[in-house]
PDB file of C-alpha atoms in Angstrom:
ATOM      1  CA  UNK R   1     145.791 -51.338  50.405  1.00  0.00           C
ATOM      2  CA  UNK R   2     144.757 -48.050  48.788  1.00  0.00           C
ATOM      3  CA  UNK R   3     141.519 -49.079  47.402  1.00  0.00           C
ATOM      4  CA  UNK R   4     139.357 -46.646  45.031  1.00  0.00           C
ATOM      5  CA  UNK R   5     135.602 -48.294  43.710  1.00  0.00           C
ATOM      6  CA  UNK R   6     133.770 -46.479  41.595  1.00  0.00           C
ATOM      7  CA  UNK R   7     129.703 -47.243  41.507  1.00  0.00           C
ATOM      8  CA  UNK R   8     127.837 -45.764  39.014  1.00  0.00           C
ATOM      9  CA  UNK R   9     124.554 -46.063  37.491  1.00  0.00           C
ATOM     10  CA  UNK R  10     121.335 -44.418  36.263  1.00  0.00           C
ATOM     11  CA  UNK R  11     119.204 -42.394  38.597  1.00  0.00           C
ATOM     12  CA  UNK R  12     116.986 -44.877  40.561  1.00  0.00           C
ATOM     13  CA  UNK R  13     119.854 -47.879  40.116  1.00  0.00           C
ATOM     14  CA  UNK R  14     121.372 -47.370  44.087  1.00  0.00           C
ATOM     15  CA  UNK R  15     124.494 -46.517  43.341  1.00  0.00           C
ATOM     16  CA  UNK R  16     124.429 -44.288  46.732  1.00  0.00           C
ATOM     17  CA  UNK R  17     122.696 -47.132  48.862  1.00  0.00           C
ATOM     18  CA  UNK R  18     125.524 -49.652  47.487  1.00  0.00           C
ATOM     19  CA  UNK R  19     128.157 -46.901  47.994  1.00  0.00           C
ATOM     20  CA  UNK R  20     127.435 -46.553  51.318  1.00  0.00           C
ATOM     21  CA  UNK R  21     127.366 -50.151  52.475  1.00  0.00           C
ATOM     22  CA  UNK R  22     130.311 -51.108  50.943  1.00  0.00           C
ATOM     23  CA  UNK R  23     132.637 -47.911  52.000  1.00  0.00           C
ATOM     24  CA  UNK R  24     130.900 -48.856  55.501  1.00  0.00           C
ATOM     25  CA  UNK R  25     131.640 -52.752  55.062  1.00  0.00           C
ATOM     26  CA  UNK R  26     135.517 -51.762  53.564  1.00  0.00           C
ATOM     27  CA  UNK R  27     136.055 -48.796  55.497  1.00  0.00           C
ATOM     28  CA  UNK R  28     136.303 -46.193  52.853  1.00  0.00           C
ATOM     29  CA  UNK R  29     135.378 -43.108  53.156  1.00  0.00           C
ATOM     30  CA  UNK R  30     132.432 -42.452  50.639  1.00  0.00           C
ATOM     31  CA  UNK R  31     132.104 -39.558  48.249  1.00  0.00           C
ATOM     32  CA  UNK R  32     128.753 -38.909  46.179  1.00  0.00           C
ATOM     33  CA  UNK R  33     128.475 -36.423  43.078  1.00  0.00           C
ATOM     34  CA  UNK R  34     124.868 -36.395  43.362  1.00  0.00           C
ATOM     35  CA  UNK R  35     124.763 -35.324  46.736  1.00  0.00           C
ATOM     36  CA  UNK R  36     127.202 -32.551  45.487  1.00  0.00           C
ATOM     37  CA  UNK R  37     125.286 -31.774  42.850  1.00  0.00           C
ATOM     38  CA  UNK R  38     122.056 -31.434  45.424  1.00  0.00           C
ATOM     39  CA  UNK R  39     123.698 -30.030  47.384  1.00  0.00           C
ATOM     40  CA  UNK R  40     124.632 -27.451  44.811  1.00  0.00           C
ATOM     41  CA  UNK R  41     120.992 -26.968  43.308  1.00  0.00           C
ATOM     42  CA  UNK R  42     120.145 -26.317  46.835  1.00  0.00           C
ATOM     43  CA  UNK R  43     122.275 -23.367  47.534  1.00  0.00           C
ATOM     44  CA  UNK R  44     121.299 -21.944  44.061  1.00  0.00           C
ATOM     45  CA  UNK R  45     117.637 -22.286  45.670  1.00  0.00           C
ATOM     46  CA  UNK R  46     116.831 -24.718  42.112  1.00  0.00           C
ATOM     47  CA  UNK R  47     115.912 -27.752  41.687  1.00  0.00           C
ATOM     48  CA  UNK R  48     117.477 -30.790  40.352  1.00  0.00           C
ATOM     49  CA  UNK R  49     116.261 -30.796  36.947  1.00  0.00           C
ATOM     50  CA  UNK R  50     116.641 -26.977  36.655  1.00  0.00           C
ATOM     51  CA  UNK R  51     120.410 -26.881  37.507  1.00  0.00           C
ATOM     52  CA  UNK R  52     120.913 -29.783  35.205  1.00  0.00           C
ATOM     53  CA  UNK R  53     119.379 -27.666  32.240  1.00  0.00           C
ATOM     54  CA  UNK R  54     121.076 -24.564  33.222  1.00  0.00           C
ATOM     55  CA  UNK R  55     124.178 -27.327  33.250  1.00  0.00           C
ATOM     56  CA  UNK R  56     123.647 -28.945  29.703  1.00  0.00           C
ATOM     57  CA  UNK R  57     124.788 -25.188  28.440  1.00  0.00           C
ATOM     58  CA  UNK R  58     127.605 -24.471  31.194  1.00  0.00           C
ATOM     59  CA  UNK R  59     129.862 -27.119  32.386  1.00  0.00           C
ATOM     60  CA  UNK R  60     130.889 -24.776  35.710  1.00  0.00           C
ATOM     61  CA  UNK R  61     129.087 -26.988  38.093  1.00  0.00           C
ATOM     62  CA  UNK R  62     130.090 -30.221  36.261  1.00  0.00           C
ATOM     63  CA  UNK R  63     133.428 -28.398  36.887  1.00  0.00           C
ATOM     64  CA  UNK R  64     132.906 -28.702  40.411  1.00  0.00           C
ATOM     65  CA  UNK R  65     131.684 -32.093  40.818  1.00  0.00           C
ATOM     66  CA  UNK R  66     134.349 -33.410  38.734  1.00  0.00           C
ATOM     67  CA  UNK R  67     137.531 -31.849  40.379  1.00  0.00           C
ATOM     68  CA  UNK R  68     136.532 -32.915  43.392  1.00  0.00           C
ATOM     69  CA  UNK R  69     135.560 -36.277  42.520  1.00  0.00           C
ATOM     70  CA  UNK R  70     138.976 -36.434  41.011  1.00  0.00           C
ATOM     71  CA  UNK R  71     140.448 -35.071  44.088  1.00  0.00           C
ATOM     72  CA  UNK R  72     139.099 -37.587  46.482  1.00  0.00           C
ATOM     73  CA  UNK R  73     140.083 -40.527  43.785  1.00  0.00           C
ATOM     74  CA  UNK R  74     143.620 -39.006  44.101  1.00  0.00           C
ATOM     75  CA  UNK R  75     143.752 -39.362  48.059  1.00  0.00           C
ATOM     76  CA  UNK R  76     142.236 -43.254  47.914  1.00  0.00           C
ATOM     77  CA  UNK R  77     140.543 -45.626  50.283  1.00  0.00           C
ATOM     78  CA  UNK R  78     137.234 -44.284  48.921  1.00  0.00           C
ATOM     79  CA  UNK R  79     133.839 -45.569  46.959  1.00  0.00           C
ATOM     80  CA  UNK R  80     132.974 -43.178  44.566  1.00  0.00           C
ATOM     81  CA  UNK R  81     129.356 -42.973  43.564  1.00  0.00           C
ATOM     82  CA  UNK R  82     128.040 -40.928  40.563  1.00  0.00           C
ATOM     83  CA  UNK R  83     126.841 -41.261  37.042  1.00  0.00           C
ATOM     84  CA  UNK R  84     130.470 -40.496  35.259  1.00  0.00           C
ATOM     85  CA  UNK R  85     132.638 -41.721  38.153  1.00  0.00           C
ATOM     86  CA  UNK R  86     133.683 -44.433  36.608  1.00  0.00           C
ATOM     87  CA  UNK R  87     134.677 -42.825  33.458  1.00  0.00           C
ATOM     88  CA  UNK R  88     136.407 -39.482  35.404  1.00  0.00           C
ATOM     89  CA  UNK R  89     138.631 -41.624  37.337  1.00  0.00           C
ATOM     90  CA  UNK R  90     139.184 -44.957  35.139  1.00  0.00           C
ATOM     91  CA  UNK R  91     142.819 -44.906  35.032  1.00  0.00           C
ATOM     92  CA  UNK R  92     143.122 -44.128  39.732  1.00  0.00           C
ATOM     93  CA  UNK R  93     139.925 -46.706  39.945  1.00  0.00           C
ATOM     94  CA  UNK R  94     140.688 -50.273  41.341  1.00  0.00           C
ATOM     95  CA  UNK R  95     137.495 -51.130  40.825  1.00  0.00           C
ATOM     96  CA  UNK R  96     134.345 -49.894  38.399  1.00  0.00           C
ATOM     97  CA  UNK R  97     130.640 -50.989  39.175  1.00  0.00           C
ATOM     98  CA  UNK R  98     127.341 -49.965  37.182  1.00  0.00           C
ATOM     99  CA  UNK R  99     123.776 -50.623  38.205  1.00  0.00           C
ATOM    100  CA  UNK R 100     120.733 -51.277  36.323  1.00  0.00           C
ATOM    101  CA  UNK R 101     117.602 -51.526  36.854  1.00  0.00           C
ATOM    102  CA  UNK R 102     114.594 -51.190  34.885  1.00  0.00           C
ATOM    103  CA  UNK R 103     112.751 -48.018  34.250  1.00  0.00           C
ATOM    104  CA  UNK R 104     109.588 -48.903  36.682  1.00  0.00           C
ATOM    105  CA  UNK R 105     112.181 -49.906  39.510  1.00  0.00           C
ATOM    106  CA  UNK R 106     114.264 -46.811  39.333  1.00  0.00           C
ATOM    107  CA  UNK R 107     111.143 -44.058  39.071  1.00  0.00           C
ATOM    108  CA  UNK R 108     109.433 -46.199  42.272  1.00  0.00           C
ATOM    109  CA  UNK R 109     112.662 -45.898  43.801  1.00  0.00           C
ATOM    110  CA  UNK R 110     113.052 -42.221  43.063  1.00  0.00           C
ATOM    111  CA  UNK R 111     109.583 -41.415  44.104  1.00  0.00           C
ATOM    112  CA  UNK R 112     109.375 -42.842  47.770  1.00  0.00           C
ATOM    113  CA  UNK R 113     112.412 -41.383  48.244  1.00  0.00           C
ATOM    114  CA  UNK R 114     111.652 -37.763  47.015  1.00  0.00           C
ATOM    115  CA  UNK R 115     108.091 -38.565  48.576  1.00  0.00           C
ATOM    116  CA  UNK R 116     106.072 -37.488  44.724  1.00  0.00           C
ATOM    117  CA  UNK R 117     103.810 -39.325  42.783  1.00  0.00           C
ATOM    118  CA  UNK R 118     105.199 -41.977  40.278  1.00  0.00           C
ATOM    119  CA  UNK R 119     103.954 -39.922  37.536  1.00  0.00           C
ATOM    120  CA  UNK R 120     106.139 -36.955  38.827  1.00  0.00           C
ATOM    121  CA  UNK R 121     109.511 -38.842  39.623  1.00  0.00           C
ATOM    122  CA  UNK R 122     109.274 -40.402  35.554  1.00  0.00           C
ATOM    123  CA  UNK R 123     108.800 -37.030  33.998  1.00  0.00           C
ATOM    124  CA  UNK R 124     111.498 -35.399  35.807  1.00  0.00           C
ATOM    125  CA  UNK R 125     114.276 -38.518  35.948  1.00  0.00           C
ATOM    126  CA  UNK R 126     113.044 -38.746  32.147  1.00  0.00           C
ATOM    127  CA  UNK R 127     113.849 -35.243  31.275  1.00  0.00           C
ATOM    128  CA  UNK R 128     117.097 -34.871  33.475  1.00  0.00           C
ATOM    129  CA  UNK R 129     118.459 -38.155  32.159  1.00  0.00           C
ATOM    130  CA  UNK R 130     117.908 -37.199  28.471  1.00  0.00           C
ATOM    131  CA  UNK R 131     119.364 -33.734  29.677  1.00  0.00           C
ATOM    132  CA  UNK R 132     122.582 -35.500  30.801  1.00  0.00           C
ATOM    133  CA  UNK R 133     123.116 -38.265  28.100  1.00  0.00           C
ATOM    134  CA  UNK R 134     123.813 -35.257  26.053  1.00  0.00           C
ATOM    135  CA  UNK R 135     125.201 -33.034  28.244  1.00  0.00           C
ATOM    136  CA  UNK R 136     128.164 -35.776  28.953  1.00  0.00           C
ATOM    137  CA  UNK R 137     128.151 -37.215  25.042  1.00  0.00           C
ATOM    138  CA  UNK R 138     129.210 -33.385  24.340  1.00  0.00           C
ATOM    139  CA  UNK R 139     131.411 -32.258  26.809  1.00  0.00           C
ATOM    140  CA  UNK R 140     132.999 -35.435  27.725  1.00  0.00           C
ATOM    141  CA  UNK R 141     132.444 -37.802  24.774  1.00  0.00           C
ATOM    142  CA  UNK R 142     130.824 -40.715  27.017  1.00  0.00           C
ATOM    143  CA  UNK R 143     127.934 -42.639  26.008  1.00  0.00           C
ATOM    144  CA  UNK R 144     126.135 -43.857  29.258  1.00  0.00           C
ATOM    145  CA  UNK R 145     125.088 -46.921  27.714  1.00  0.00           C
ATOM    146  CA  UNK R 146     128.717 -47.643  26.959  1.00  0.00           C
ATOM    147  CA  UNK R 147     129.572 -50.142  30.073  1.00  0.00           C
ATOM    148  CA  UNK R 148     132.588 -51.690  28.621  1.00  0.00           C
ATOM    149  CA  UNK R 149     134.967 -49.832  31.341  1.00  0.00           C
ATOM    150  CA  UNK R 150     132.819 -51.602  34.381  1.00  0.00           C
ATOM    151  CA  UNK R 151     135.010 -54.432  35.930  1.00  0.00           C
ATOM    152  CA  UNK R 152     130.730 -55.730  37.097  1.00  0.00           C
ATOM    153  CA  UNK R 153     127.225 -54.653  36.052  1.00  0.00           C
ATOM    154  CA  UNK R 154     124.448 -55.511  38.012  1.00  0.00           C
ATOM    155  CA  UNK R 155     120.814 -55.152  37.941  1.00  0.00           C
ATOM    156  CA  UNK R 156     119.614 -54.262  41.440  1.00  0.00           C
ATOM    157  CA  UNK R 157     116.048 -54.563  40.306  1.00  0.00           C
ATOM    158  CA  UNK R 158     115.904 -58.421  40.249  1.00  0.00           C
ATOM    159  CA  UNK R 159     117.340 -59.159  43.791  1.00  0.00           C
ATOM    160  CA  UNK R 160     116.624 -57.483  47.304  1.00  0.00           C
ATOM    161  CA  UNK R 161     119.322 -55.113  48.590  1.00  0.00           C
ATOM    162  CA  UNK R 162     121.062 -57.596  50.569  1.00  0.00           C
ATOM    163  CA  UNK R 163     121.914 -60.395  48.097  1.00  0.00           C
ATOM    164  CA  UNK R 164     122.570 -57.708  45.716  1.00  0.00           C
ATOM    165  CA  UNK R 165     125.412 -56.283  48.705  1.00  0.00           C
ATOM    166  CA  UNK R 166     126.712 -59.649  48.860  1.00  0.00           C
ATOM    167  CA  UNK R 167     127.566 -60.134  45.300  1.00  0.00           C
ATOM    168  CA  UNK R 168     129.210 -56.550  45.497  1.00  0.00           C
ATOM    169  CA  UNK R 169     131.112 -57.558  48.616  1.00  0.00           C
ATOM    170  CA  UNK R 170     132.420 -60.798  47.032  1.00  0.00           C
ATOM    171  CA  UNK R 171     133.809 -59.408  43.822  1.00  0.00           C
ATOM    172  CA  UNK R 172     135.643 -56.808  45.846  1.00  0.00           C
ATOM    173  CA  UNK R 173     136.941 -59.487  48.170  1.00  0.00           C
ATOM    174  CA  UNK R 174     138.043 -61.505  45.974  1.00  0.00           C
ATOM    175  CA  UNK R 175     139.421 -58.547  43.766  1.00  0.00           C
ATOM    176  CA  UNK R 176     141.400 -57.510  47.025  1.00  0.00           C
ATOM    177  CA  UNK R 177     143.050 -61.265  47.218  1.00  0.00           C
ATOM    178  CA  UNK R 178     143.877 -61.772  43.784  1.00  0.00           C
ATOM    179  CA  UNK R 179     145.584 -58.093  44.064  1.00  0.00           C
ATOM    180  CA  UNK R 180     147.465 -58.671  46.997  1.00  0.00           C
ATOM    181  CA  UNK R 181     148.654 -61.829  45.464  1.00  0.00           C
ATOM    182  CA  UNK R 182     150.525 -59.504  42.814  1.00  0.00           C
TER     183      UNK R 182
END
């Protein structure tokens, strides 16, 4: 089966954690446009937030991020993780997740992981989100609190990572046997 999942999510949610168990638990391989778009910054020598200002007036690195995002949802057998997956690949994705959480969860998330101050991780997620939600309402047309295209939304911020995993593992199992059934 040529499986394509897309998980997607605000900044903090775990869309990358979840991505990675389940391409590890399907075997998929596992594609992430924010590590691209890191990964980007970091050649540039900017940060996060500065590349996504510099992005909110030029789509070139959105360019980037979304060809190949396309590209790998072309190929298959892969989870794709990223705040517009879902909506760049809707019509080659099997399967579309989004993850909640609330704001506290996601910033406490964000800062142990960048290793800042709480205070630090909310102003910049703050700014960079509020940077994108208009950034992709004007190039794209998508409203990012729009979730009618996800096929399951999920707060992560209520359960621990595993029970959350299993309730992403089910639906997918149980999408895979009612699709092989067709």
């Amino acid at each position: 089966m040529n499986l394509v999942i897309t998980i997607s999510g605000l900044h903090g949610s775990g869309k990358t954690t979840v991505a990675r168990v389940v391409s590890k638990a399907f075997n998929l391989r596992h594609i992430s446009a924010g590590e691209l778009f890191r990964q980007i910054a970091i050649k540039r020598g900017l940060t996060v937030s500065e590349l996504s200002k510099l992005s909110s007036k030029n789509r070139s690195v959105d360019d980037i991020v979304d060809e190949r995002t396309r590209n790998e949802a072309k190929k298959g057998n892969v989870v794709l993780d990223g705040l517009l997956a879902g909506w760049l690949v809707k019509e080659n994705a099997d399967i579309k997740i989004f993850l909640v959480a609330s704001e506290k969860v996601r910033i406490e998330r964000i800062a142990g992981r960048e290793g800042i101050s709480y205070d630090t991780a909310r102003e910049a997620t703050l700014l960079r989100e509020g940077l994108e939600r208009r950034r992709f309402n004007r190039f794209y047309g998508v409203d990012l609190r729009d979730l009618s295209l996800y096929d399951l939304v999920l707060n992560t911020g209520l359960l621990c990572v595993e029970a959350n995993m299993q309730i992403i593992k089910t639906f997918i199992r149980e999408y895979i046997k009612a699709y092989r059934r067709k």
